Coordinates of C-alpha atoms and ligand atoms in Angstrom, one line a residue:
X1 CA 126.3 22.9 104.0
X2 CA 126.1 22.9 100.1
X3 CA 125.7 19.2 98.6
X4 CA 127.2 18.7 95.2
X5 CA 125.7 16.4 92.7
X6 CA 127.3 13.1 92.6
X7 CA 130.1 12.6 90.2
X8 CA 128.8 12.1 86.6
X9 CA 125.1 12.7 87.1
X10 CA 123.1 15.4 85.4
X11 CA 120.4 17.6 87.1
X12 CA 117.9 18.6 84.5
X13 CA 117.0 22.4 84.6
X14 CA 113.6 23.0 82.3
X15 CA 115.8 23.9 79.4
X16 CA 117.8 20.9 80.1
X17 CA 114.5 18.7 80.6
X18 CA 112.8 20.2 77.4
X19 CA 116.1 19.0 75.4
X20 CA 115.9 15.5 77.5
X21 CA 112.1 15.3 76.3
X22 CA 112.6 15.7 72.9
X23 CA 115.2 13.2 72.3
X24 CA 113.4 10.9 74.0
X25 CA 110.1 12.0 72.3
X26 CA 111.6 11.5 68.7
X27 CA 113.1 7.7 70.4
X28 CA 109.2 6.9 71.0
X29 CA 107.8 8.3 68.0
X30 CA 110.2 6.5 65.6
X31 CA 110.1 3.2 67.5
X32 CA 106.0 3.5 67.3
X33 CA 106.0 4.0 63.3
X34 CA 108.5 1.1 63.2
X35 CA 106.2 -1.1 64.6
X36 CA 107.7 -1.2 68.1
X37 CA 105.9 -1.4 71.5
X38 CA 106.9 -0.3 75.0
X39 CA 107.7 -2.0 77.6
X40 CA 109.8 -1.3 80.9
X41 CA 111.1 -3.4 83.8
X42 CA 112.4 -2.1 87.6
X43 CA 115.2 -0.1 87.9
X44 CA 117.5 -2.9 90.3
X45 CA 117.6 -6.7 89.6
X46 CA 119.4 -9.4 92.0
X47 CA 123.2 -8.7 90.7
X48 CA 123.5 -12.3 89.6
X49 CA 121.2 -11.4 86.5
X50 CA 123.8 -9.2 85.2
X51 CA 126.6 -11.3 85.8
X52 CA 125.4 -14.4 84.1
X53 CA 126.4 -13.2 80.1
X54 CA 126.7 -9.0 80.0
X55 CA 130.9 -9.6 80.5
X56 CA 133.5 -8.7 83.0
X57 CA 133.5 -4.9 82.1
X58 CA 130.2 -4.0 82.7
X59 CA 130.3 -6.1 86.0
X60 CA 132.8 -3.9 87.1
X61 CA 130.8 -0.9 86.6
X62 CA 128.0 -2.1 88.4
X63 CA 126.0 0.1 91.4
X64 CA 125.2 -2.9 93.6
X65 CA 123.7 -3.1 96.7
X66 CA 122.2 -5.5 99.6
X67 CA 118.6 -5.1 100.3
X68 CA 117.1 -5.4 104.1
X69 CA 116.9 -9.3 104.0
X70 CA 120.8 -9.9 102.9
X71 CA 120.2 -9.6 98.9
X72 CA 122.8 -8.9 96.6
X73 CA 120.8 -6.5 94.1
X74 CA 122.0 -3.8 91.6
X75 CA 121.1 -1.2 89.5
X76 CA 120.9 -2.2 85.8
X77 CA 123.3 -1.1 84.0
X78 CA 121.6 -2.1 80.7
X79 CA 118.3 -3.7 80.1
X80 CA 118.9 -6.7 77.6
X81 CA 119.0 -8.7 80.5
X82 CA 115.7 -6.9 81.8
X83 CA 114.2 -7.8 78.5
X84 CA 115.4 -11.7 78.3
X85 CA 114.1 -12.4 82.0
X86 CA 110.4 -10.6 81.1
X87 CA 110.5 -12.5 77.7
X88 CA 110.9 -15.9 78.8
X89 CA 108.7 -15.2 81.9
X90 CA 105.7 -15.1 79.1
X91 CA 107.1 -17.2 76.6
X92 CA 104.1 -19.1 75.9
X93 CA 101.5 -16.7 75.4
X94 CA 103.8 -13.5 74.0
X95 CA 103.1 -13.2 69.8
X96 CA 106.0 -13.6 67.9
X97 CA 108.4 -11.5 66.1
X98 CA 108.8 -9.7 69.6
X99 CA 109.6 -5.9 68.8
X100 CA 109.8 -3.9 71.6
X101 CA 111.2 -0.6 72.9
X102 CA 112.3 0.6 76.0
X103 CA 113.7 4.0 77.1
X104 CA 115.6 3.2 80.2
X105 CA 117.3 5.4 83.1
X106 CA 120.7 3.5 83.7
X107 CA 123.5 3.3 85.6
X108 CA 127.3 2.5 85.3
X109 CA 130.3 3.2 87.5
X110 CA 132.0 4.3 84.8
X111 CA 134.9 7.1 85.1
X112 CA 132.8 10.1 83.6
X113 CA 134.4 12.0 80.5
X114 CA 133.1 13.4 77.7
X115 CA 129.8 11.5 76.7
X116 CA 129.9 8.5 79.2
X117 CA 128.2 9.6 82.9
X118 CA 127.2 7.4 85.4
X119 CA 123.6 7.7 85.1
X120 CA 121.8 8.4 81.7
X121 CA 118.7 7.1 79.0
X122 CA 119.5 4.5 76.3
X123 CA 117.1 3.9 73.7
X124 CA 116.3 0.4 73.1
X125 CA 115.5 -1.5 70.3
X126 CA 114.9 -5.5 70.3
X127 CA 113.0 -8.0 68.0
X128 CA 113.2 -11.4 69.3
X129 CA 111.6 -14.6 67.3
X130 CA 113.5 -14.1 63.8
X131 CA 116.2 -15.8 63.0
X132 CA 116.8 -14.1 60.0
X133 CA 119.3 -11.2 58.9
X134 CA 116.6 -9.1 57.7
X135 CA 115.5 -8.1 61.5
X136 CA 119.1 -7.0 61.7
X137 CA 118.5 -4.8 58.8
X138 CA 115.2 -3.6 60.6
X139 CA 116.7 -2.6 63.4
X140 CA 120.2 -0.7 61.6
X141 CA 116.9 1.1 59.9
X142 CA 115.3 2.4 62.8
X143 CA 118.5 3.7 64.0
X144 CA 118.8 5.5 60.8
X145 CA 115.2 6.7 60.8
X146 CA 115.7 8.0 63.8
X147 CA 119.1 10.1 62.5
X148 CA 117.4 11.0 59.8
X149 CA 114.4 12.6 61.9
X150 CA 117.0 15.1 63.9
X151 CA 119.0 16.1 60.8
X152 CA 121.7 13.8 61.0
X153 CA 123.0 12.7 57.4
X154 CA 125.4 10.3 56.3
X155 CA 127.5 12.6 56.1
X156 CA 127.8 13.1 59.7
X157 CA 127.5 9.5 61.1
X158 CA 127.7 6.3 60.1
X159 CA 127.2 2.7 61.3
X160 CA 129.8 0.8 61.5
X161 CA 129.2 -3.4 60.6
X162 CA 130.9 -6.6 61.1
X163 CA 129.9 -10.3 62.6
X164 CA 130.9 -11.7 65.2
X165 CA 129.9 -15.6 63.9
X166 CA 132.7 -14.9 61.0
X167 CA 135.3 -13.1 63.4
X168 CA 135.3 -16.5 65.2
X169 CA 135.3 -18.6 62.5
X170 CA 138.1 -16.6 61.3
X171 CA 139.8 -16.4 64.1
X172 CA 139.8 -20.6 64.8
X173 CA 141.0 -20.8 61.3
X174 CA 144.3 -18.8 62.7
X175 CA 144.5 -21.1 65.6
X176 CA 142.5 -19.7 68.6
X177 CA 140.8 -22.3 70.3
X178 CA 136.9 -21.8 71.0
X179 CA 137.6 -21.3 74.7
X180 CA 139.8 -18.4 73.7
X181 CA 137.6 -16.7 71.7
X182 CA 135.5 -14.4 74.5
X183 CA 138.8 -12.7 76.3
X184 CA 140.0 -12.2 72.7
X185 CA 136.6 -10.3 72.0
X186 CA 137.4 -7.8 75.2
X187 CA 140.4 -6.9 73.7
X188 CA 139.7 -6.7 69.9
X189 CA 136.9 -4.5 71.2
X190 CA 139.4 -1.9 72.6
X191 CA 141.6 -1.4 69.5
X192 CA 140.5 1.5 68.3
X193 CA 139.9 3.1 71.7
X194 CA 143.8 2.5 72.7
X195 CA 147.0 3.2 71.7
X196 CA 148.4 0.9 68.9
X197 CA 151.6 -0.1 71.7
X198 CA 148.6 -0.8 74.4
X199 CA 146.5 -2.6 71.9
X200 CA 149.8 -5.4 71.0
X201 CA 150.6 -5.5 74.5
X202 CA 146.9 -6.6 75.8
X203 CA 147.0 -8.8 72.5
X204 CA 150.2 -10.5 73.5
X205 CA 148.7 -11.0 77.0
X206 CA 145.9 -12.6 75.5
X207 CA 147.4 -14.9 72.6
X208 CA 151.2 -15.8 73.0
X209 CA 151.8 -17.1 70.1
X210 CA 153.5 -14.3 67.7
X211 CA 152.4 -16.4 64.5
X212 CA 148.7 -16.3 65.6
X213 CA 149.5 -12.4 67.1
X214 CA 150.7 -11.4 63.6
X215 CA 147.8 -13.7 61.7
X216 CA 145.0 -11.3 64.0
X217 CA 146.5 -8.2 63.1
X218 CA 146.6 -8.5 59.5
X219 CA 143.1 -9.7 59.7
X220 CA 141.7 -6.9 61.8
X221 CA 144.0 -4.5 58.8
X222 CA 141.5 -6.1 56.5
X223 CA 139.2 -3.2 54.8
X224 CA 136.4 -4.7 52.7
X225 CA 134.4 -7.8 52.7
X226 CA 135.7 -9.3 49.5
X227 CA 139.6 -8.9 51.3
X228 CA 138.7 -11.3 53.9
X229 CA 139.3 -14.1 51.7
X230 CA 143.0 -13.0 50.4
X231 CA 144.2 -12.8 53.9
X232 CA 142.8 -16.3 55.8
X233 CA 141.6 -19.6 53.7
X234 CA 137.3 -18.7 54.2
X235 CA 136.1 -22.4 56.3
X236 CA 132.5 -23.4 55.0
X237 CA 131.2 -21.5 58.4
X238 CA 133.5 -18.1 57.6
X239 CA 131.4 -18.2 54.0
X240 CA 128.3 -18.8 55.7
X241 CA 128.6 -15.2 57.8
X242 CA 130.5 -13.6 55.2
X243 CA 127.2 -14.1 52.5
X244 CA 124.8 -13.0 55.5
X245 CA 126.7 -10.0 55.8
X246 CA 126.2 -9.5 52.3
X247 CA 123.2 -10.1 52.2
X248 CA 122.6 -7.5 55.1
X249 CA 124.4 -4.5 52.8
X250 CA 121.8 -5.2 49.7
X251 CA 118.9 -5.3 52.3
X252 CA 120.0 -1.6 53.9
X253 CA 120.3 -0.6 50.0
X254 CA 116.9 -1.6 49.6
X255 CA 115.8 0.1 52.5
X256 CA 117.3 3.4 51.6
X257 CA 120.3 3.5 53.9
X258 CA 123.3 2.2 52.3
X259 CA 125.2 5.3 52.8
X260 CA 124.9 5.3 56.5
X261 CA 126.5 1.3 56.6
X262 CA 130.1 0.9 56.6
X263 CA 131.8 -3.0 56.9
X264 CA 134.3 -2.6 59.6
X265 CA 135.7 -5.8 61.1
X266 CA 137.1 -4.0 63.9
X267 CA 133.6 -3.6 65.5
X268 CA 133.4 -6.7 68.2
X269 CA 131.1 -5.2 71.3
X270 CA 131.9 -4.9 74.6
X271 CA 129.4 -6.8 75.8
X272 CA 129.7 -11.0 76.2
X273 CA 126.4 -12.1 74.7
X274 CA 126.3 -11.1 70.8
X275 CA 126.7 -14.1 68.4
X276 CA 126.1 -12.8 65.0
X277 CA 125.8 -9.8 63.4
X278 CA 127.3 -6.7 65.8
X279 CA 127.2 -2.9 64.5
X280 CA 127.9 0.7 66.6
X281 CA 126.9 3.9 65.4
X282 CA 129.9 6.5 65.0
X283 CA 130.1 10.1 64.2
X284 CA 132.2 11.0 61.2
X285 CA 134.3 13.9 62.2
X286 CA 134.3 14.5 65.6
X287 CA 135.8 11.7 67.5
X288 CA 133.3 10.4 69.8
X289 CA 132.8 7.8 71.8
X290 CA 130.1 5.6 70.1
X291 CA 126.4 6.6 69.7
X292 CA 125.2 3.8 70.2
X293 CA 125.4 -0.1 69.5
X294 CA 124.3 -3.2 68.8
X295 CA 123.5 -6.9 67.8
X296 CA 122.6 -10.4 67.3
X297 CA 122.0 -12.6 71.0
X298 CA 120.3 -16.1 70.1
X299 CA 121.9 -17.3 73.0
X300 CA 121.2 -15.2 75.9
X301 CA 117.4 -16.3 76.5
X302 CA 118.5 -19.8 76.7
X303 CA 121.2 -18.7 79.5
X304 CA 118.3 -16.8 81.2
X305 CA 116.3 -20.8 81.5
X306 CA 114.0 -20.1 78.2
X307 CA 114.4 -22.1 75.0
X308 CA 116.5 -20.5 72.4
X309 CA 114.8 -18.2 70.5
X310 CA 116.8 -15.8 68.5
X311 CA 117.2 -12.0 69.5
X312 CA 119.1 -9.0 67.6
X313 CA 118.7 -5.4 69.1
X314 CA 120.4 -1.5 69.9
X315 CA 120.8 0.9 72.3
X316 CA 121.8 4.6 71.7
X317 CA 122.6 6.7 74.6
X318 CA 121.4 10.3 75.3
X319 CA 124.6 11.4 76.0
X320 CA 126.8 11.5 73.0
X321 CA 123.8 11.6 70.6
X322 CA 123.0 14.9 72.5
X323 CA 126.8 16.4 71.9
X324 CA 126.4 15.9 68.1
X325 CA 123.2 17.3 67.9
X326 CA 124.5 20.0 69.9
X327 CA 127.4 20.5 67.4
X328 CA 125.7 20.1 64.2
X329 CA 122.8 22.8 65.7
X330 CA 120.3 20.6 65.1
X331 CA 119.1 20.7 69.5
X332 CA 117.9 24.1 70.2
X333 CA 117.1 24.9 66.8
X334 CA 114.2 22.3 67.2
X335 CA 113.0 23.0 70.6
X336 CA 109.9 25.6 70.8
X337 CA 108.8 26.8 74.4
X338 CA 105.6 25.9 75.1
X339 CA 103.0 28.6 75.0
X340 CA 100.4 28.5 77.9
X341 CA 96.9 29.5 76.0
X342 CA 95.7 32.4 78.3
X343 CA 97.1 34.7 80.9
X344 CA 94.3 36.0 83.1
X345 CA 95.1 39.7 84.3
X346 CA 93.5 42.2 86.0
X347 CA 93.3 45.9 86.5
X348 CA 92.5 46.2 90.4
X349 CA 93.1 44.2 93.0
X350 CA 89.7 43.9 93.7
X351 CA 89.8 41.4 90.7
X352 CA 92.5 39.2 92.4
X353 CA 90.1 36.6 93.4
X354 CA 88.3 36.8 90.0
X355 CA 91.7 36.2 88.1
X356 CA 92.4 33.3 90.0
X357 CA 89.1 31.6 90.1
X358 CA 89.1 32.0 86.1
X359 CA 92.2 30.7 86.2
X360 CA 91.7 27.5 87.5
X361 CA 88.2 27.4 85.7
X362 CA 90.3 27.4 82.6
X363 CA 92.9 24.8 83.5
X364 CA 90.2 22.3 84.6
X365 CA 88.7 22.7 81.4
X366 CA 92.2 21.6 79.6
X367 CA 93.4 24.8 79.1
X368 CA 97.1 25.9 79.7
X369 CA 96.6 29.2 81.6
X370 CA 98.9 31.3 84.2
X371 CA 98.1 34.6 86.6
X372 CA 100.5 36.8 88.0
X373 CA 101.2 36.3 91.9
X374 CA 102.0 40.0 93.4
X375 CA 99.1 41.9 91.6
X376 CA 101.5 44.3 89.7
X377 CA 99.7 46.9 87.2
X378 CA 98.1 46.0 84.4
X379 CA 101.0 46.7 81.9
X380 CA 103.7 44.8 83.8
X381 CA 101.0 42.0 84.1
X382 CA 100.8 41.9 80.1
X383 CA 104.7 42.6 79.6
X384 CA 104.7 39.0 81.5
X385 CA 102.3 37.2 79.6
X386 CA 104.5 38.5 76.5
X387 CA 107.2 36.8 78.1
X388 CA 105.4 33.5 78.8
X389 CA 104.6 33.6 75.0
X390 CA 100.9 33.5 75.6
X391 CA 98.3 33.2 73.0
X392 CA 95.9 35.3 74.8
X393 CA 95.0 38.0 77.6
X394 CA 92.0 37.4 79.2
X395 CA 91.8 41.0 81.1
X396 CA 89.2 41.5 84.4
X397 CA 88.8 45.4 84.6
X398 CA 85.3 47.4 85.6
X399 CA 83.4 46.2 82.7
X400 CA 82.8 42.9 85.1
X401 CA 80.4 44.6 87.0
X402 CA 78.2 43.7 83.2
X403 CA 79.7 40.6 83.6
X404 CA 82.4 40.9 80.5
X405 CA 85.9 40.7 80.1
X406 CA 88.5 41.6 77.8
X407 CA 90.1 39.0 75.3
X408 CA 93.5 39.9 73.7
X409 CA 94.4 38.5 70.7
X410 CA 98.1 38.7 71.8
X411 CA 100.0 38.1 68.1
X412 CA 97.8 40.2 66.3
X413 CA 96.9 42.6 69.5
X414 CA 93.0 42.6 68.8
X415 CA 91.3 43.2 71.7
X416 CA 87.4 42.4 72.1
X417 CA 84.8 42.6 74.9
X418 CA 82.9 39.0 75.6
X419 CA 80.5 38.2 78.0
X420 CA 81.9 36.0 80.7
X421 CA 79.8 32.9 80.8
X422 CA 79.5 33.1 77.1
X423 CA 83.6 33.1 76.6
X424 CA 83.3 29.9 79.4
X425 CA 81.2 28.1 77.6
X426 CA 82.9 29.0 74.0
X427 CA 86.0 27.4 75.8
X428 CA 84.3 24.1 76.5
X429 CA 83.5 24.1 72.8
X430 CA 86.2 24.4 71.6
X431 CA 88.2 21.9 73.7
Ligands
HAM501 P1 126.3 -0.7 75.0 O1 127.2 -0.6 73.8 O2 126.8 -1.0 76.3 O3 125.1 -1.7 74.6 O4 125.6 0.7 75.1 C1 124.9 1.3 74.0 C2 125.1 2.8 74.1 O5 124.6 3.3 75.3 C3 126.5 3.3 73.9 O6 126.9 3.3 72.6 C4 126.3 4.7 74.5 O7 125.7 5.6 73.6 C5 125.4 4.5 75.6 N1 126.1 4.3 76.9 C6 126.7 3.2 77.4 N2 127.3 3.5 78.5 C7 127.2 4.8 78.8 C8 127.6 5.7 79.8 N3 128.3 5.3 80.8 N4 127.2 7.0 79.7 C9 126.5 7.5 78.6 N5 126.1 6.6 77.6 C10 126.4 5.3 77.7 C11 124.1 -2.1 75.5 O8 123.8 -1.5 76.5 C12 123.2 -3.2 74.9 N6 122.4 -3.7 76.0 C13 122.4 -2.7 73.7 C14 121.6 -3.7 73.1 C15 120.2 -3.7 73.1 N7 122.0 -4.8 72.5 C16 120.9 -5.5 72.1 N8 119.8 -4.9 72.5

């Protein structure tokens, strides 16, 4: 009996793996020389943990599951929550600004289509302690460092910015009540990922009032910053988000990334915990789903039981990120294969022994080395280590009876005779 895979998993062949790796490698490397640090939490939490403030959506897509003594657990489906419960565990003695990384495994019952699966690895990036727009702009600039390390220009993605603060200050000043305001978000997040007919009709669902109906759509038409104004009278908080915003484009100017930030007041999140400042990351031609996404939380500590201590982060999956890179040619262009340092061959099979013992001798000393397994002859032993891309042959023929072998170069195809013990101990060296 053959057993697929389940639905929208991956299974990771090496070449698959080595593409896996390096994403993931460039995630750590850019997080590190941003002054991030890693940190990781379990793979299932007790379900109530992600239904306290992640939002109705992502509760529906949860994997859950009851553990051997009755307990209702689940398998995170993000790790913001993760990262609240761990922060507030150590509150007191944790340095602040916070800034941490995380590469999580994840999983969501989503219906799998081109660049959303069920299980894959989000890149996180949080700084919790500052309550100021400039850890925003820290953030939006890792993301774009880390673009910027695999090729990606503005030219081929962009983020796109808004605030959540001023969409609900603007949105009270055309009549929806506070209560109102989080449904509202669920659906002004899916506007430009439905149908314009599907869009009014989950709107009129939402706000039946066609004055207020008409008021939100004109607003969400709105284009730049300074049009805000023309379309709804600005209340003193509207003005308040509006200059933080601002403030926000002159700081990614400063830092060099202006052309990747685009204002976009359709950009609301998914999730129900942002407060502030909310971005995603968007490819320019192509269509896709987004990159990746983020925001401001101040609150969600305080709903984990902590005091309130002000939070803005990302996340960028592997999945899309990986399609782009893909189409732009910037994946396997990067990827070298590895190449082992020796291949150990041999000319008689009386040397089998030898070859393998070297082997291991080798690899113990830190050395990547291979052998071939069915004692073929000499030549198709060395046709193989051309394959494995080796750096060098180490050959066992009759000259060990004196105790030597022979070393070939294998790019320049040098060959020399060594003594044996001298070559180990010439290894040690130089390791
Ligand atoms: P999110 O928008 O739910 O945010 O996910 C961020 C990114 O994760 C998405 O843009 C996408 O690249 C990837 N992603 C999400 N779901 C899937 C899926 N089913 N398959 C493949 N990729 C997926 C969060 O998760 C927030 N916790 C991010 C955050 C961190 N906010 C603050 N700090």
């Amino acid at each position: 009996m053959k057993i697929p895979p389940v639905k929208g998993t991956r299974d990771f062949y090496p070449p698959d793996m080595a593409r896996r790796n390096w994403i993931i490698d460039g995630w750590k490397k850019v997080s590190v020389r941003n002054g991030f640090e890693e940190y990781d939490g379990p793979i299932f939490e007790y379900l109530k943990m992600f239904q306290i403030k992640s939002g109705d959506e992502i509760v529906e897509q949860l994997f859950s599951l009851k553990d051997r003594g009755g307990r209702e657990l689940a398998i995170r489906p993000e790790i913001t929550p993760t990262l609240a419960r761990m922060v507030n565990q150590q509150i007191n003695s944790l340095a602040r600004p916070i800034k941490w990384f995380s590469v999580p495994r994840l999983c969501r019952a989503e219906r799998p289509q081109k660049g959303r699966l069920r299980e894959f690895f989000q890149w996180n990036i949080d700084i919790i302690g500052v309550d100021d727009v400039l850890a925003d702009a820290e953030v939006i600039f890792t993301a774009c460092d880390y673009l910027q390390e695999v090729g990606l220009t503005p030219d081929d993605v962009m983020v796109k910015i808004s605030s959540r603060e001023m969409l609900a200050a603007l949105l009270q000043t055309a009549g929806i009540a506070k209560s109102e305001l989080e449904p509202l978000y669920t659906v002004l997040d899916k506007r430009s990922k439905v149908a314009a007919e599907a869009f009014e009709e989950m709107l009129a669902e939402q706000v039946g009032d066609k004055d207020k109906r008409d008021k939100i759509i004109d607003l969400m038409a709105v284009e730049s910053l300074e049009q805000i104004g023309d379309c709804l009278q600005l209340s003193e908080k509207a003005e308040e988000s509006v200059d933080e915003l601002k403030r926000l484009f002159e700081l990614v100017e400063i830092m060099g990334i202006a052309d990747f930030c685009v204002f976009d007041i359709g950009i609301v999140r998914g999730l129900a915990y942002y407060t502030g400042i909310v971005y995603e990351i968007y490819d320019r031609e192509s269509g896709l789903r987004a990159i990746g996404g983020g925001g401001r939380y101040d609150d969600l500590l305080k709903q984990f039981g902590g005091p309130a201590i002000p939070a803005t982060g990302f996340g960028i999956g592997d999945c899309v990120l990986a399609i782009l890179l893909e189409e732009k040619g910037l994946l396997d262009k990067q990827l070298s294969s590895p190449q082992p340092d020796y291949f150990v061959a041999f000319t008689d099979k009386q040397f089998f022994q030898k070859a393998i013992e070297l082997t291991a001798k080798l690899r113990t000393k830190g050395f990547a080395a291979n052998f071939d397994y069915k004692s073929a002859n000499l030549s198709k032993q060395l046709k193989q280590a051309s394959a494995q891309n080796v750096k060098k042959c180490v050959i066992i023929g009759s000259e060990f009876e004196n105790n030597e072998l022979v070393i070939k170069d294998m790019t320049t195809g040098k060959q020399e005779l060594v003594d044996y013990d001298e070559f180990l101990a010439q290894c040690i060296e130089l390791k």
